[in-house]
């Protein structure tokens, strides 16, 4: 498959991230983790025979998070992709934990559920969820899923996702989930 792998959020011109930051709770910055993770996930997807295009918003160029949407949708909808995967981390009070994969379409649901099953081997299973209010799920021609891999605001979730080895474990599970869905 031709997969568009997008990193949610961006680093704005003024130096601030548009993502959540769980560092003060012993967690991590959502954008920073997802950007590092995207490289490892791309490698694992390529290993399975997919063609992967990584989409990361240009850093220190945008002045508002609103520019992220047009930038990403333009690339996705002018490319010839079979699937869109957007990377996020959840954020809430420090005790909230676990993994969830969001989808809108029936085609997206199949991928979401298989990835959810795999990610639940590491994180608390919050279930795959249908959402109708997210532009990455609404605005793309190919089916899209949005991964809220864990809570960046939860210290024990982050412990399981910190560093290269843990990230690679998670990337392998997601690649396996996609294989199971095909
Ligand atoms: Zn996010």
mmCIF file of C-alpha atoms and ligand atoms in Angstrom:
data_model
loop_
_atom_site.group_PDB
_atom_site.id
_atom_site.type_symbol
_atom_site.label_atom_id
_atom_site.label_comp_id
_atom_site.label_asym_id
_atom_site.label_seq_id
_atom_site.Cartn_x
_atom_site.Cartn_y
_atom_site.Cartn_z
ATOM 1 C CA UNK A 1 0.000 0.000 0.000
ATOM 2 C CA UNK A 2 0.916 3.614 -0.408
ATOM 3 C CA UNK A 3 0.728 5.090 3.063
ATOM 4 C CA UNK A 4 0.776 8.770 4.062
ATOM 5 C CA UNK A 5 2.195 8.919 7.583
ATOM 6 C CA UNK A 6 1.558 12.301 9.146
ATOM 7 C CA UNK A 7 2.814 13.756 12.408
ATOM 8 C CA UNK A 8 0.124 15.725 14.237
ATOM 9 C CA UNK A 9 0.863 19.328 15.266
ATOM 10 C CA UNK A 10 3.891 21.483 14.493
ATOM 11 C CA UNK A 11 6.593 23.744 15.846
ATOM 12 C CA UNK A 12 5.569 27.353 15.186
ATOM 13 C CA UNK A 13 7.708 30.284 14.120
ATOM 14 C CA UNK A 14 7.641 31.685 17.662
ATOM 15 C CA UNK A 15 9.201 28.469 19.007
ATOM 16 C CA UNK A 16 6.075 27.036 20.629
ATOM 17 C CA UNK A 17 4.601 23.627 19.871
ATOM 18 C CA UNK A 18 0.938 23.300 18.946
ATOM 19 C CA UNK A 19 0.846 19.912 20.692
ATOM 20 C CA UNK A 20 0.218 18.878 24.270
ATOM 21 C CA UNK A 21 3.183 18.694 26.622
ATOM 22 C CA UNK A 22 3.112 16.157 29.446
ATOM 23 C CA UNK A 23 6.669 16.762 30.674
ATOM 24 C CA UNK A 24 5.604 18.310 33.960
ATOM 25 C CA UNK A 25 3.678 15.099 34.795
ATOM 26 C CA UNK A 26 6.638 12.867 33.979
ATOM 27 C CA UNK A 27 5.380 12.370 30.443
ATOM 28 C CA UNK A 28 6.582 13.866 27.174
ATOM 29 C CA UNK A 29 5.915 16.463 24.502
ATOM 30 C CA UNK A 30 3.436 14.975 22.042
ATOM 31 C CA UNK A 31 4.932 16.410 18.844
ATOM 32 C CA UNK A 32 8.527 15.583 19.778
ATOM 33 C CA UNK A 33 7.686 11.946 20.551
ATOM 34 C CA UNK A 34 5.527 11.497 17.445
ATOM 35 C CA UNK A 35 8.180 12.986 15.169
ATOM 36 C CA UNK A 36 10.862 10.600 16.469
ATOM 37 C CA UNK A 37 8.412 7.724 16.311
ATOM 38 C CA UNK A 38 7.342 8.456 12.729
ATOM 39 C CA UNK A 39 10.811 7.526 11.441
ATOM 40 C CA UNK A 40 10.748 4.163 13.177
ATOM 41 C CA UNK A 41 7.178 3.423 12.131
ATOM 42 C CA UNK A 42 8.019 4.300 8.517
ATOM 43 C CA UNK A 43 10.948 1.841 8.591
ATOM 44 C CA UNK A 44 8.750 -0.951 9.927
ATOM 45 C CA UNK A 45 6.050 -0.277 7.333
ATOM 46 C CA UNK A 46 8.613 -0.256 4.530
ATOM 47 C CA UNK A 47 9.881 -3.608 5.823
ATOM 48 C CA UNK A 48 6.369 -4.992 5.275
ATOM 49 C CA UNK A 49 6.520 -3.820 1.662
ATOM 50 C CA UNK A 50 4.611 -0.539 1.899
ATOM 51 C CA UNK A 51 5.554 2.711 0.255
ATOM 52 C CA UNK A 52 5.576 5.401 2.937
ATOM 53 C CA UNK A 53 5.502 9.190 2.623
ATOM 54 C CA UNK A 54 6.203 10.959 5.906
ATOM 55 C CA UNK A 55 4.438 14.305 6.239
ATOM 56 C CA UNK A 56 5.818 16.630 8.897
ATOM 57 C CA UNK A 57 4.858 20.328 8.860
ATOM 58 C CA UNK A 58 7.793 22.644 8.178
ATOM 59 C CA UNK A 59 9.244 23.772 11.503
ATOM 60 C CA UNK A 60 9.357 27.426 12.581
ATOM 61 C CA UNK A 61 7.446 28.542 9.479
ATOM 62 C CA UNK A 62 3.777 28.570 10.506
ATOM 63 C CA UNK A 63 2.298 31.250 12.738
ATOM 64 C CA UNK A 64 -0.847 29.296 13.633
ATOM 65 C CA UNK A 65 -1.871 25.654 14.024
ATOM 66 C CA UNK A 66 -4.551 26.341 11.405
ATOM 67 C CA UNK A 67 -1.899 26.184 8.679
ATOM 68 C CA UNK A 68 -1.226 22.521 9.475
ATOM 69 C CA UNK A 69 -4.536 21.369 8.001
ATOM 70 C CA UNK A 70 -4.081 22.893 4.520
ATOM 71 C CA UNK A 71 -0.459 21.815 4.359
ATOM 72 C CA UNK A 72 -1.210 18.171 5.095
ATOM 73 C CA UNK A 73 -4.469 17.801 3.172
ATOM 74 C CA UNK A 74 -2.887 19.336 0.075
ATOM 75 C CA UNK A 75 -0.125 16.717 0.029
ATOM 76 C CA UNK A 76 -2.447 13.831 0.909
ATOM 77 C CA UNK A 77 -5.184 14.647 -1.588
ATOM 78 C CA UNK A 78 -2.763 15.345 -4.414
ATOM 79 C CA UNK A 79 -0.931 12.094 -3.778
ATOM 80 C CA UNK A 80 -2.181 8.665 -4.625
ATOM 81 C CA UNK A 81 -2.423 7.080 -1.193
ATOM 82 C CA UNK A 82 -4.329 4.029 0.016
ATOM 83 C CA UNK A 83 -4.227 4.889 3.707
ATOM 84 C CA UNK A 84 -3.479 7.856 5.965
ATOM 85 C CA UNK A 85 -2.071 7.358 9.455
ATOM 86 C CA UNK A 86 -1.821 10.421 11.685
ATOM 87 C CA UNK A 87 0.232 10.248 14.859
ATOM 88 C CA UNK A 88 -0.928 11.862 18.089
ATOM 89 C CA UNK A 89 -0.727 11.283 21.813
ATOM 90 C CA UNK A 90 -3.624 11.789 24.150
ATOM 91 C CA UNK A 91 -3.522 14.378 26.934
ATOM 92 C CA UNK A 92 -5.654 14.779 30.050
ATOM 93 C CA UNK A 93 -5.295 14.685 33.835
ATOM 94 C CA UNK A 94 -2.173 12.790 35.033
ATOM 95 C CA UNK A 95 -4.124 9.612 35.903
ATOM 96 C CA UNK A 96 -5.692 9.117 32.451
ATOM 97 C CA UNK A 97 -3.926 6.342 30.566
ATOM 98 C CA UNK A 98 -4.154 3.963 27.667
ATOM 99 C CA UNK A 99 -4.342 3.679 23.921
ATOM 100 C CA UNK A 100 -7.045 4.421 21.372
ATOM 101 C CA UNK A 101 -7.270 4.511 17.598
ATOM 102 C CA UNK A 102 -9.789 6.826 15.925
ATOM 103 C CA UNK A 103 -11.499 6.291 12.584
ATOM 104 C CA UNK A 104 -14.458 7.578 10.640
ATOM 105 C CA UNK A 105 -15.141 5.300 7.681
ATOM 106 C CA UNK A 106 -15.823 1.569 7.562
ATOM 107 C CA UNK A 107 -12.542 1.176 5.687
ATOM 108 C CA UNK A 108 -10.743 3.039 8.461
ATOM 109 C CA UNK A 109 -12.468 0.986 11.167
ATOM 110 C CA UNK A 110 -10.836 -2.249 10.008
ATOM 111 C CA UNK A 111 -7.324 -0.768 10.342
ATOM 112 C CA UNK A 112 -8.188 0.967 13.599
ATOM 113 C CA UNK A 113 -9.466 -2.194 15.260
ATOM 114 C CA UNK A 114 -6.507 -4.335 14.241
ATOM 115 C CA UNK A 115 -3.997 -1.721 15.400
ATOM 116 C CA UNK A 116 -5.956 -1.221 18.619
ATOM 117 C CA UNK A 117 -5.672 -4.957 19.378
ATOM 118 C CA UNK A 118 -1.906 -4.776 18.956
ATOM 119 C CA UNK A 119 -1.354 -1.573 20.963
ATOM 120 C CA UNK A 120 -3.464 -2.989 23.794
ATOM 121 C CA UNK A 121 -0.663 -5.517 24.351
ATOM 122 C CA UNK A 122 1.319 -2.634 25.859
ATOM 123 C CA UNK A 123 -1.170 0.019 26.956
ATOM 124 C CA UNK A 124 -4.603 -0.043 28.610
ATOM 125 C CA UNK A 125 -7.220 -0.750 25.952
ATOM 126 C CA UNK A 126 -9.579 2.221 25.552
ATOM 127 C CA UNK A 127 -11.013 0.799 22.325
ATOM 128 C CA UNK A 128 -11.127 1.946 18.708
ATOM 129 C CA UNK A 129 -13.494 4.904 18.403
ATOM 130 C CA UNK A 130 -15.473 6.478 15.604
ATOM 131 C CA UNK A 131 -15.119 10.260 15.371
ATOM 132 C CA UNK A 132 -16.820 12.604 12.949
ATOM 133 C CA UNK A 133 -15.245 15.900 14.032
ATOM 134 C CA UNK A 134 -11.590 15.596 12.999
ATOM 135 C CA UNK A 135 -10.298 17.105 9.756
ATOM 136 C CA UNK A 136 -7.747 14.394 9.107
ATOM 137 C CA UNK A 137 -10.543 11.800 9.187
ATOM 138 C CA UNK A 138 -13.044 13.998 7.320
ATOM 139 C CA UNK A 139 -10.847 15.730 4.778
ATOM 140 C CA UNK A 140 -8.774 13.025 3.110
ATOM 141 C CA UNK A 141 -9.699 11.088 -0.027
ATOM 142 C CA UNK A 142 -8.159 7.803 1.197
ATOM 143 C CA UNK A 143 -9.360 6.263 4.489
ATOM 144 C CA UNK A 144 -7.602 7.761 7.494
ATOM 145 C CA UNK A 145 -6.962 6.683 11.051
ATOM 146 C CA UNK A 146 -5.636 8.707 13.948
ATOM 147 C CA UNK A 147 -3.494 7.022 16.580
ATOM 148 C CA UNK A 148 -3.652 8.277 20.157
ATOM 149 C CA UNK A 149 -0.942 5.788 21.017
ATOM 150 C CA UNK A 150 -0.788 6.654 24.743
ATOM 151 C CA UNK A 151 -1.201 9.597 27.106
ATOM 152 C CA UNK A 152 1.738 12.002 26.994
ATOM 153 C CA UNK A 153 0.460 13.296 30.349
ATOM 154 C CA UNK A 154 0.762 9.898 32.066
ATOM 155 C CA UNK A 155 4.121 8.927 33.547
ATOM 156 C CA UNK A 156 3.595 5.147 33.441
ATOM 157 C CA UNK A 157 2.380 5.232 29.832
ATOM 158 C CA UNK A 158 5.452 7.223 28.851
ATOM 159 C CA UNK A 159 7.738 4.773 30.647
ATOM 160 C CA UNK A 160 6.518 2.103 28.193
ATOM 161 C CA UNK A 161 7.129 4.357 25.193
ATOM 162 C CA UNK A 162 10.352 6.143 26.109
ATOM 163 C CA UNK A 163 13.456 5.670 23.995
ATOM 164 C CA UNK A 164 14.379 3.968 20.754
ATOM 165 C CA UNK A 165 13.794 0.355 21.841
ATOM 166 C CA UNK A 166 10.316 0.960 23.241
ATOM 167 C CA UNK A 167 9.340 3.077 20.233
ATOM 168 C CA UNK A 168 10.449 0.292 17.927
ATOM 169 C CA UNK A 169 8.361 -2.249 19.826
ATOM 170 C CA UNK A 170 5.304 -0.036 19.347
ATOM 171 C CA UNK A 171 6.119 0.535 15.671
ATOM 172 C CA UNK A 172 6.318 -3.222 15.081
ATOM 173 C CA UNK A 173 2.915 -3.758 16.671
ATOM 174 C CA UNK A 174 1.302 -1.093 14.491
ATOM 175 C CA UNK A 175 2.872 -2.577 11.349
ATOM 176 C CA UNK A 176 1.544 -5.985 12.415
ATOM 177 C CA UNK A 177 -1.926 -4.556 12.980
ATOM 178 C CA UNK A 178 -1.948 -3.169 9.445
ATOM 179 C CA UNK A 179 -0.852 -6.519 8.021
ATOM 180 C CA UNK A 180 -3.663 -8.222 9.936
ATOM 181 C CA UNK A 181 -6.177 -5.742 8.491
ATOM 182 C CA UNK A 182 -5.205 -6.273 4.854
HETATM 183 ZN ZN1 LIG B 1 -2.626 15.752 19.195
#
